[in-house]
Short mmCIF file of C-alpha atoms in Angstrom, two decimals:
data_model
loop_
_atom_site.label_atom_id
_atom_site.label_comp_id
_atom_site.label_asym_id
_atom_site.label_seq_id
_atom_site.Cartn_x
_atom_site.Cartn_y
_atom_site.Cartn_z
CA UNK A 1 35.89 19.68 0.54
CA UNK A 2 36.73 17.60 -2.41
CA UNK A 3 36.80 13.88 -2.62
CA UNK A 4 37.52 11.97 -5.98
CA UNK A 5 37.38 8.24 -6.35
CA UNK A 6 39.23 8.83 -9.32
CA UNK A 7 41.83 11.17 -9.88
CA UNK A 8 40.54 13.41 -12.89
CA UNK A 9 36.31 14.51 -13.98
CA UNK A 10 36.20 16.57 -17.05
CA UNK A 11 33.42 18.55 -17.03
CA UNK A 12 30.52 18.92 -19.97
CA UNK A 13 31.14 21.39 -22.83
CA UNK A 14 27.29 22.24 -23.14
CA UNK A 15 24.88 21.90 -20.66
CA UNK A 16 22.72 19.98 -23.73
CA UNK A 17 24.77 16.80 -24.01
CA UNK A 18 22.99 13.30 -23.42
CA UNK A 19 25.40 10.62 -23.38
CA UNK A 20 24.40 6.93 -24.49
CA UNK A 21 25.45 3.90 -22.32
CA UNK A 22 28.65 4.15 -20.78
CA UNK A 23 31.46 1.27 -21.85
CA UNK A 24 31.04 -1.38 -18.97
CA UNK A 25 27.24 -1.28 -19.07
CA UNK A 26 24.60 -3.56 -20.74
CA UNK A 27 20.97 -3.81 -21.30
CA UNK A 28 19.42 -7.32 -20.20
CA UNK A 29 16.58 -9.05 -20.36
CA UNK A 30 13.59 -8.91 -18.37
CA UNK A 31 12.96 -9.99 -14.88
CA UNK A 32 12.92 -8.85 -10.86
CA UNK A 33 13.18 -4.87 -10.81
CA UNK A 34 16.18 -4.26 -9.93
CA UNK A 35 17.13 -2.83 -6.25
CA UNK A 36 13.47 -3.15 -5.50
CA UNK A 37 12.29 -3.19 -1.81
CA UNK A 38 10.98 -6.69 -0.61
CA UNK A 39 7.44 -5.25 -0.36
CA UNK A 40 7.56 -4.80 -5.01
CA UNK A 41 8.31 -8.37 -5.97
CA UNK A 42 7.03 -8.16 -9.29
CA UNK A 43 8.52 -9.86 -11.95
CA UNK A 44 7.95 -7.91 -14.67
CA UNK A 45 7.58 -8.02 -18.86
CA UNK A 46 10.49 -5.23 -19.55
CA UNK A 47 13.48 -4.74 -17.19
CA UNK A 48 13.12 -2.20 -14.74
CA UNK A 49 15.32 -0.38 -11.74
CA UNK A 50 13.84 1.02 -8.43
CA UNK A 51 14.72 4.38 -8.85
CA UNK A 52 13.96 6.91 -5.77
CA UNK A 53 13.94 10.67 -5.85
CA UNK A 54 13.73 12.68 -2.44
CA UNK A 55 12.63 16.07 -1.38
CA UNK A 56 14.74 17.55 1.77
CA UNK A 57 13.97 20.64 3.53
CA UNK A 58 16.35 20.81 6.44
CA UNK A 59 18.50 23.79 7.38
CA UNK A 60 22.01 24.21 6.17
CA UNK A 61 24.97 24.03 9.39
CA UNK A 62 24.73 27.80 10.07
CA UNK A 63 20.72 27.87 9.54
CA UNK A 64 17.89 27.67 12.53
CA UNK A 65 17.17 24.43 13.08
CA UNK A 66 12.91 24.72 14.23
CA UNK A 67 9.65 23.71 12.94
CA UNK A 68 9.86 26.48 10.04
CA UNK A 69 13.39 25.22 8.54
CA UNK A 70 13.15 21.42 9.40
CA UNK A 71 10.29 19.54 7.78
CA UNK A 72 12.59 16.28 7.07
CA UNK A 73 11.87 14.56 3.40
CA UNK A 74 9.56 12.61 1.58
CA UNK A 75 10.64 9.87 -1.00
CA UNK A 76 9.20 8.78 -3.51
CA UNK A 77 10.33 5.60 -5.47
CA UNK A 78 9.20 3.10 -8.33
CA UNK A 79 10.23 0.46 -10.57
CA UNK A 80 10.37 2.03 -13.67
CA UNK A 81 10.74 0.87 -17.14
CA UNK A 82 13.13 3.85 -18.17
CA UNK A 83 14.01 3.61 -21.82
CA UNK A 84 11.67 0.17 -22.04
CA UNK A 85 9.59 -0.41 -24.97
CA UNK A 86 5.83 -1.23 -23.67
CA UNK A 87 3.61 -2.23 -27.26
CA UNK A 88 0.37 -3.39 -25.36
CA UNK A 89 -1.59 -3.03 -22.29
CA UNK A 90 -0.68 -0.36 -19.40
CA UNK A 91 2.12 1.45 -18.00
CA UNK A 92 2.01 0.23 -14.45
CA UNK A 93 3.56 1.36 -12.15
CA UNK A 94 4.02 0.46 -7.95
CA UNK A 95 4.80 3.80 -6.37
CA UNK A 96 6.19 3.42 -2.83
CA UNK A 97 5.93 7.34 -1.18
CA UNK A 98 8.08 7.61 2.75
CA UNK A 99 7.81 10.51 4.63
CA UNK A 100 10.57 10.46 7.22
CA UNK A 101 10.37 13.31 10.09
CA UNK A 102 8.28 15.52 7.83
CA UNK A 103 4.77 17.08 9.29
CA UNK A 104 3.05 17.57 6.56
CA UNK A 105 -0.15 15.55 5.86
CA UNK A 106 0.97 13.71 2.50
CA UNK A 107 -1.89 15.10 -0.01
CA UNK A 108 -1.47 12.71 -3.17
CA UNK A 109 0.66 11.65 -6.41
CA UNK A 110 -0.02 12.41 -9.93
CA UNK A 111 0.80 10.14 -13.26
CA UNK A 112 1.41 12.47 -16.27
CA UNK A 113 2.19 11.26 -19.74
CA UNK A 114 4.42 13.60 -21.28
CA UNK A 115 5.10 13.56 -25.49
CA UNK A 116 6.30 16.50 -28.00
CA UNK A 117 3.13 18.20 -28.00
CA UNK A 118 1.03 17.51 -24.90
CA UNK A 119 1.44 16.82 -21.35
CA UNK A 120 -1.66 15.44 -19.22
CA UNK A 121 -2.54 14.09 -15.60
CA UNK A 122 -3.57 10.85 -17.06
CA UNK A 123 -4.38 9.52 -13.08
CA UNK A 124 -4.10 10.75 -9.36
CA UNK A 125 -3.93 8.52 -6.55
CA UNK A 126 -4.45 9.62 -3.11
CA UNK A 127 -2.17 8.86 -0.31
CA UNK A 128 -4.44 7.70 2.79
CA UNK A 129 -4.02 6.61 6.33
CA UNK A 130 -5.78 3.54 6.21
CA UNK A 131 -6.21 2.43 2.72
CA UNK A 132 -4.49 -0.77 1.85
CA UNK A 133 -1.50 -0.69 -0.38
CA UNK A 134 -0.91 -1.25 -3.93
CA UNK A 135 -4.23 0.07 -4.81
CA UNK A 136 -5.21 3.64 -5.60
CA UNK A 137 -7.41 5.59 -3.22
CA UNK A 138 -9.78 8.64 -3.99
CA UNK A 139 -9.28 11.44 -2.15
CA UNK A 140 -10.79 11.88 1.79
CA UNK A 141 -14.43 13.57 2.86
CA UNK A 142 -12.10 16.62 2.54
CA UNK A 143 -11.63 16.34 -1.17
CA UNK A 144 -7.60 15.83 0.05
CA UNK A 145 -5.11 12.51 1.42
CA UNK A 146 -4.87 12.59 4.86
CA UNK A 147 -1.98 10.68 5.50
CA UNK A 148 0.46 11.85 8.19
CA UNK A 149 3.32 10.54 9.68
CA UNK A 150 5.68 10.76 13.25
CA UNK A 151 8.95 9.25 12.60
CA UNK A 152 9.45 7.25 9.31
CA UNK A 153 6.20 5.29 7.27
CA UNK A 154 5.40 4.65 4.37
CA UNK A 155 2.75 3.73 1.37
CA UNK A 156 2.67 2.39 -1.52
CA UNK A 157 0.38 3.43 -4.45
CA UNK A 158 -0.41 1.59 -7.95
CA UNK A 159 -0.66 3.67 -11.35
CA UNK A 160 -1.63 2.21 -14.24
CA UNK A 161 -3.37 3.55 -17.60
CA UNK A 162 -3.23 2.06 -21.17
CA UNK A 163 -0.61 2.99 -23.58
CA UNK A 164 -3.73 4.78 -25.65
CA UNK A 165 -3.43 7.79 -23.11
CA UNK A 166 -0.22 8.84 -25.22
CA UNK A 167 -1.29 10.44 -28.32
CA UNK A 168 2.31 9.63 -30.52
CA UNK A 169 4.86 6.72 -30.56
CA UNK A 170 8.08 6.45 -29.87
CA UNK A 171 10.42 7.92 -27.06
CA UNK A 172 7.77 9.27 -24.55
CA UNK A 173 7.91 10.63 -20.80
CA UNK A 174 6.29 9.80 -17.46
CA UNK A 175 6.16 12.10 -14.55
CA UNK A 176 5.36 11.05 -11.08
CA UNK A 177 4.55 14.16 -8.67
CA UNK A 178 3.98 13.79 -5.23
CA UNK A 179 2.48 16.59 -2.84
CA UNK A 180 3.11 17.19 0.61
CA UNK A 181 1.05 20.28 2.38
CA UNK A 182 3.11 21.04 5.14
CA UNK A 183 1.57 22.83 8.34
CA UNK A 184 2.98 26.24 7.46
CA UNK A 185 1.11 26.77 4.72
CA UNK A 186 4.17 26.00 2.73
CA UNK A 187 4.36 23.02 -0.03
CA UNK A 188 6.97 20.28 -0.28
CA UNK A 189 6.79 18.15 -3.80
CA UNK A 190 9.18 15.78 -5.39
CA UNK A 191 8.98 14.57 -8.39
CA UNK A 192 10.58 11.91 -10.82
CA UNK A 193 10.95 12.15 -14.71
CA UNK A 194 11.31 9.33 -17.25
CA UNK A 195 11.14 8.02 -20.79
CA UNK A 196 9.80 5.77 -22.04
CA UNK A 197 9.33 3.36 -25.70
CA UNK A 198 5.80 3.53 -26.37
CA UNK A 199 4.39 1.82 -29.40
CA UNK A 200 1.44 2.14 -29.51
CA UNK A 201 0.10 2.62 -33.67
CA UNK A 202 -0.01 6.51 -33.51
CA UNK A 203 2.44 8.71 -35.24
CA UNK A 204 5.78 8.84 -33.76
CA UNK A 205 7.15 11.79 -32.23
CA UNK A 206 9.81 11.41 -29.32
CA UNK A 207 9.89 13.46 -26.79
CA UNK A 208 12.78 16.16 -26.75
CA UNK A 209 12.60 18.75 -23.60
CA UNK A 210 15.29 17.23 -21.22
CA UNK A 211 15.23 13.51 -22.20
CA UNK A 212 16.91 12.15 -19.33
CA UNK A 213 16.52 10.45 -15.58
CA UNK A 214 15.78 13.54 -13.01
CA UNK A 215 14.77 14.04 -9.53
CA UNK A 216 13.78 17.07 -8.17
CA UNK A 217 12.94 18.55 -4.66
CA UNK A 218 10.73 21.20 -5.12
CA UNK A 219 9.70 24.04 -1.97
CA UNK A 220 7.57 26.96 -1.90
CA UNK A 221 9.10 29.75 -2.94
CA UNK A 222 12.77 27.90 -3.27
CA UNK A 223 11.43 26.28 -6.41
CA UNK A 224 13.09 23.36 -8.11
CA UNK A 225 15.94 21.42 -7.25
CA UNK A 226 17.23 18.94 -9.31
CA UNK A 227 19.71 16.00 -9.09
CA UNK A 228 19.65 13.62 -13.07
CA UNK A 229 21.25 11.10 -14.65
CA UNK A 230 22.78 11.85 -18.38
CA UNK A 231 23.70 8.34 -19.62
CA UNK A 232 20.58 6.77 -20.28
CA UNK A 233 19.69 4.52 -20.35
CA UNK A 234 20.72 3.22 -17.15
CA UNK A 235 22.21 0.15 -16.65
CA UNK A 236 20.01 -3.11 -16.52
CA UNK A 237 23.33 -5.33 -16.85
CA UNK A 238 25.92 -5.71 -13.90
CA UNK A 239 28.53 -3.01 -15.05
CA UNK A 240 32.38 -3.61 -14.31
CA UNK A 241 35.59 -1.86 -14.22
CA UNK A 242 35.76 1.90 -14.28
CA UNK A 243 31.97 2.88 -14.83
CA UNK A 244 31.54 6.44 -15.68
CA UNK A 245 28.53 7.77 -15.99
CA UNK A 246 27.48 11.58 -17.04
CA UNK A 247 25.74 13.38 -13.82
CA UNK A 248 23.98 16.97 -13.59
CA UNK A 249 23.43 18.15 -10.22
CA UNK A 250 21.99 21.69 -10.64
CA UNK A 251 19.42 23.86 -10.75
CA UNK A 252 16.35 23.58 -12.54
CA UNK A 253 16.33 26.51 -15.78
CA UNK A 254 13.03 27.89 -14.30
CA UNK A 255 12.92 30.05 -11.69
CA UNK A 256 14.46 27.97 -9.10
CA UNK A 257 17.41 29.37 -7.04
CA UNK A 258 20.39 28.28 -7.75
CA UNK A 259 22.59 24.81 -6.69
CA UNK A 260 24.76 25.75 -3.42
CA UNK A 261 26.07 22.50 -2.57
CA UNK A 262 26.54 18.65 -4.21
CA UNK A 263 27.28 16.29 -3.20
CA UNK A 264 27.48 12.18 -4.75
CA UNK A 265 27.94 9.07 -2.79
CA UNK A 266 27.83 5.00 -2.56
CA UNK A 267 25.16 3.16 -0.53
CA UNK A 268 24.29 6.39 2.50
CA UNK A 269 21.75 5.58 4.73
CA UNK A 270 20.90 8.85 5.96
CA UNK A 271 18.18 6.75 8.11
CA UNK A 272 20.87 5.07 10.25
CA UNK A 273 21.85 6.60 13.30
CA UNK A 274 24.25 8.14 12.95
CA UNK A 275 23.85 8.71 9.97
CA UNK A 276 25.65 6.61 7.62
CA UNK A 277 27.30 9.09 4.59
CA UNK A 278 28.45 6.04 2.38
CA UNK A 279 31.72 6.34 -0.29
CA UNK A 280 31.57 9.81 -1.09
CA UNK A 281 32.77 10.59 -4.44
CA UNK A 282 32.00 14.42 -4.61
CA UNK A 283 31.14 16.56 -1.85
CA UNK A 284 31.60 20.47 -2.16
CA UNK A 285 29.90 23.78 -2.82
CA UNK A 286 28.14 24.43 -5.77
CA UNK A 287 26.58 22.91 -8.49
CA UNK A 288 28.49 19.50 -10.45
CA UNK A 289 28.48 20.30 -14.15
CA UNK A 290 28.04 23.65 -15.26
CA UNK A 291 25.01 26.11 -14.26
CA UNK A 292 22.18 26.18 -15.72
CA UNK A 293 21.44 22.19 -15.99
CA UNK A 294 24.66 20.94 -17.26
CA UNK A 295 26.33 17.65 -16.62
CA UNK A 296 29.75 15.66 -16.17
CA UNK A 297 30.90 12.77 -15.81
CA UNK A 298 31.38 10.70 -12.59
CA UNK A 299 34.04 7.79 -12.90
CA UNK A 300 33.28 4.77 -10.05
CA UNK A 301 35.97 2.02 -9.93
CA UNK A 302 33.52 -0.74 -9.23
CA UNK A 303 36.70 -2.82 -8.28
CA UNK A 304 36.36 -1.41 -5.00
CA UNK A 305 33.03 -2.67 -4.58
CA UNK A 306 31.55 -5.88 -3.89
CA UNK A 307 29.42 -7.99 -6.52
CA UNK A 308 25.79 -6.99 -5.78
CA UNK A 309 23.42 -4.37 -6.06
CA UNK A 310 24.79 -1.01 -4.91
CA UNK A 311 22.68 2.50 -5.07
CA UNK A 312 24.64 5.87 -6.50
CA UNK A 313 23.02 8.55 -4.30
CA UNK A 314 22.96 12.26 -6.07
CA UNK A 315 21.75 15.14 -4.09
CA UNK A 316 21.88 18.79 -5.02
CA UNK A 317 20.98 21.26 -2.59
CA UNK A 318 19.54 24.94 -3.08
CA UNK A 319 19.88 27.09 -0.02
CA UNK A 320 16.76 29.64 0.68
CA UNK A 321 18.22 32.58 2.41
CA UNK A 322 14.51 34.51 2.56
CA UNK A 323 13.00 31.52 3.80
CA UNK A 324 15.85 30.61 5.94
CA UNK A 325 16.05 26.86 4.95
CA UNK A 326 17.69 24.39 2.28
CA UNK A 327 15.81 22.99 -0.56
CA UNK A 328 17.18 19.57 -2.00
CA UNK A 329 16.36 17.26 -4.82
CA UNK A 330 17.63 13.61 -4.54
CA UNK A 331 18.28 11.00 -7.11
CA UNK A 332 18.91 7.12 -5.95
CA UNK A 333 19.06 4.45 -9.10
CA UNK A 334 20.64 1.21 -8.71
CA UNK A 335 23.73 -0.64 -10.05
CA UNK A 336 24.54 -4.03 -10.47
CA UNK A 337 28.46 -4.60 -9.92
CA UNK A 338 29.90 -8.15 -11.53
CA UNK A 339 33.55 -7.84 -11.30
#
């Protein structure tokens, strides 16, 4: 099935193109992250969206549904300063990690500074059952986290490391990585991918490998799954009209299995029971935008929306016949609509 909020997408001659801001979107000034949960009320020097990326693994319609294919998701969210420039200080960053219906005893999430010639774990913070939030525990007596889960909770976790830990200037990325050991013996990760302005005196080199937003689910065996954003930066302005951002909903390039099913949508709550699916804009088999890792456009006629914040919710699904489940890799960023 096939739903278009508008009538025509043209889809990406290369899968290599990176699109600048879309006509209808503006940067702004700094402030309140935007679409950031009550519990993140920072205000903070650069502006900054709450972006979250998800890992699912739940079976597909005509897959067993048991404690093998069904381990539920884990989010994992921040306010990030995604195409910011940060001249002093740290990068901080408030990390807010849900598991919802997952088993797995969450483990811990990694900070890596990425640039054109190194990548680094620059700080790990454990995820704990009773350590307080916005801090960032070591691990348990077990050398692990130890923080599980029956329903929906969730923790937040604070990064932060000085702009020093990036050895070149200029157009850098951060990685945030969280693990989830699942009681299979099986892995569930997801993981978030940003850039970032970093001037901080050494020589400049920006970063080149995939410069853009991305979420991916990743599974044992399954691999990566990967749902990003091509027109970066985002938006920190209110957009109007017809926004039309570029989208890639694939698979990752490295030995990940391939994109079965996308699917794109306006404010979901997959929480809500039922289940609430939001204004779906694409949902069919497959990848959107070209295999491997291309991208296309996505056109939103915000007139239909109210003024506010509203969330565009990406999720590309990779189905895992040997293991008899689906891998997927959500993207959620924010929009402001001002009409």
């Amino acid at each position: 099935m096939r739903r278009f909020l508008a009538p025509v997408i043209v889809f990406a001659l290369t899968c290599m193109v990176f699109p600048v801001l879309a006509p209808g979107a503006a940067r702004a000034a700094a402030g309140p992250c935007v679409g950031a949960p009550p519990a993140d009320g920072t205000v903070y020097a650069e502006t900054r969206q709450f972006v979250d990326t998800q890992s699912w693994w739940m079976p597909d319609v005509d897959q067993a549904n048991n404690s093998i294919t069904n381990n539920g998701h884990v989010h994992l969210g921040a306010c990030l300063p995604e195409r910011e420039t940060i001249s002093s200080g740290n990068v901080t960053v408030n990390v807010r990690v849900i598991l919802h219906d997952n088993p797995g005893t969450a483990n811990y999430v990694s900070m890596v500074f990425i640039t054109s010639d190194t990548e680094a774990v620059v700080q790990k913070c454990y995820l704990r059952a009773t350590a307080a939030d916005f801090t960032c525990p070591g691990p348990s007596s077990t050398g692990d986290g130890d923080f599980v889960c029956a329903g929906t909770c969730e923790r937040w976790l604070t990064f932060s490391r000085p702009i020093t830990d990036f050895n070149r200037s200029g157009l850098q990325e951060i990685h945030l990585r969280a693990f989830v050991p699942e009681p299979d013996g099986n892995e569930m990760r997801t993981s978030l991918n940003f850039q970032t302005d970093i001037q901080n005196g050494r020589s400049p080199s920006d970063v080149s490998r995939y410069p853009f937003l991305r979420g991916k689910g990743w599974y044992t065996h399954a691999g990566y799954c990967e749902s990003s954003v091509r027109s970066v930066p985002i938006p920190d302005a209110p957009v109007s009209g017809v926004w039309t951002p570029a989208v890639g909903l694939t698979t990752h390039p490295n030995a990940s299995l391939p994109a079965t099913h996308s699917f794109i949508s306006i404010d979901p709550d997959f929480h809500a029971i039922p289940a609430n699916r939001g204004t779906v804009l694409w949902d069919s088999a497959g990848p959107y935008g070209p295999e491997p890792f291309g991208s296309a456009p996505i056109s939103i006629d915000t007139r239909t929306l109210a003024n506010g914040v509203h969330k565009l919710h990406l999720r590309t699904s990779c189905r895992d016949n040997t293991l008899g489940s689906t891998n997927s890799g959500v993207t959620v960023i924010p929009f402001t609509v001002a009409n």
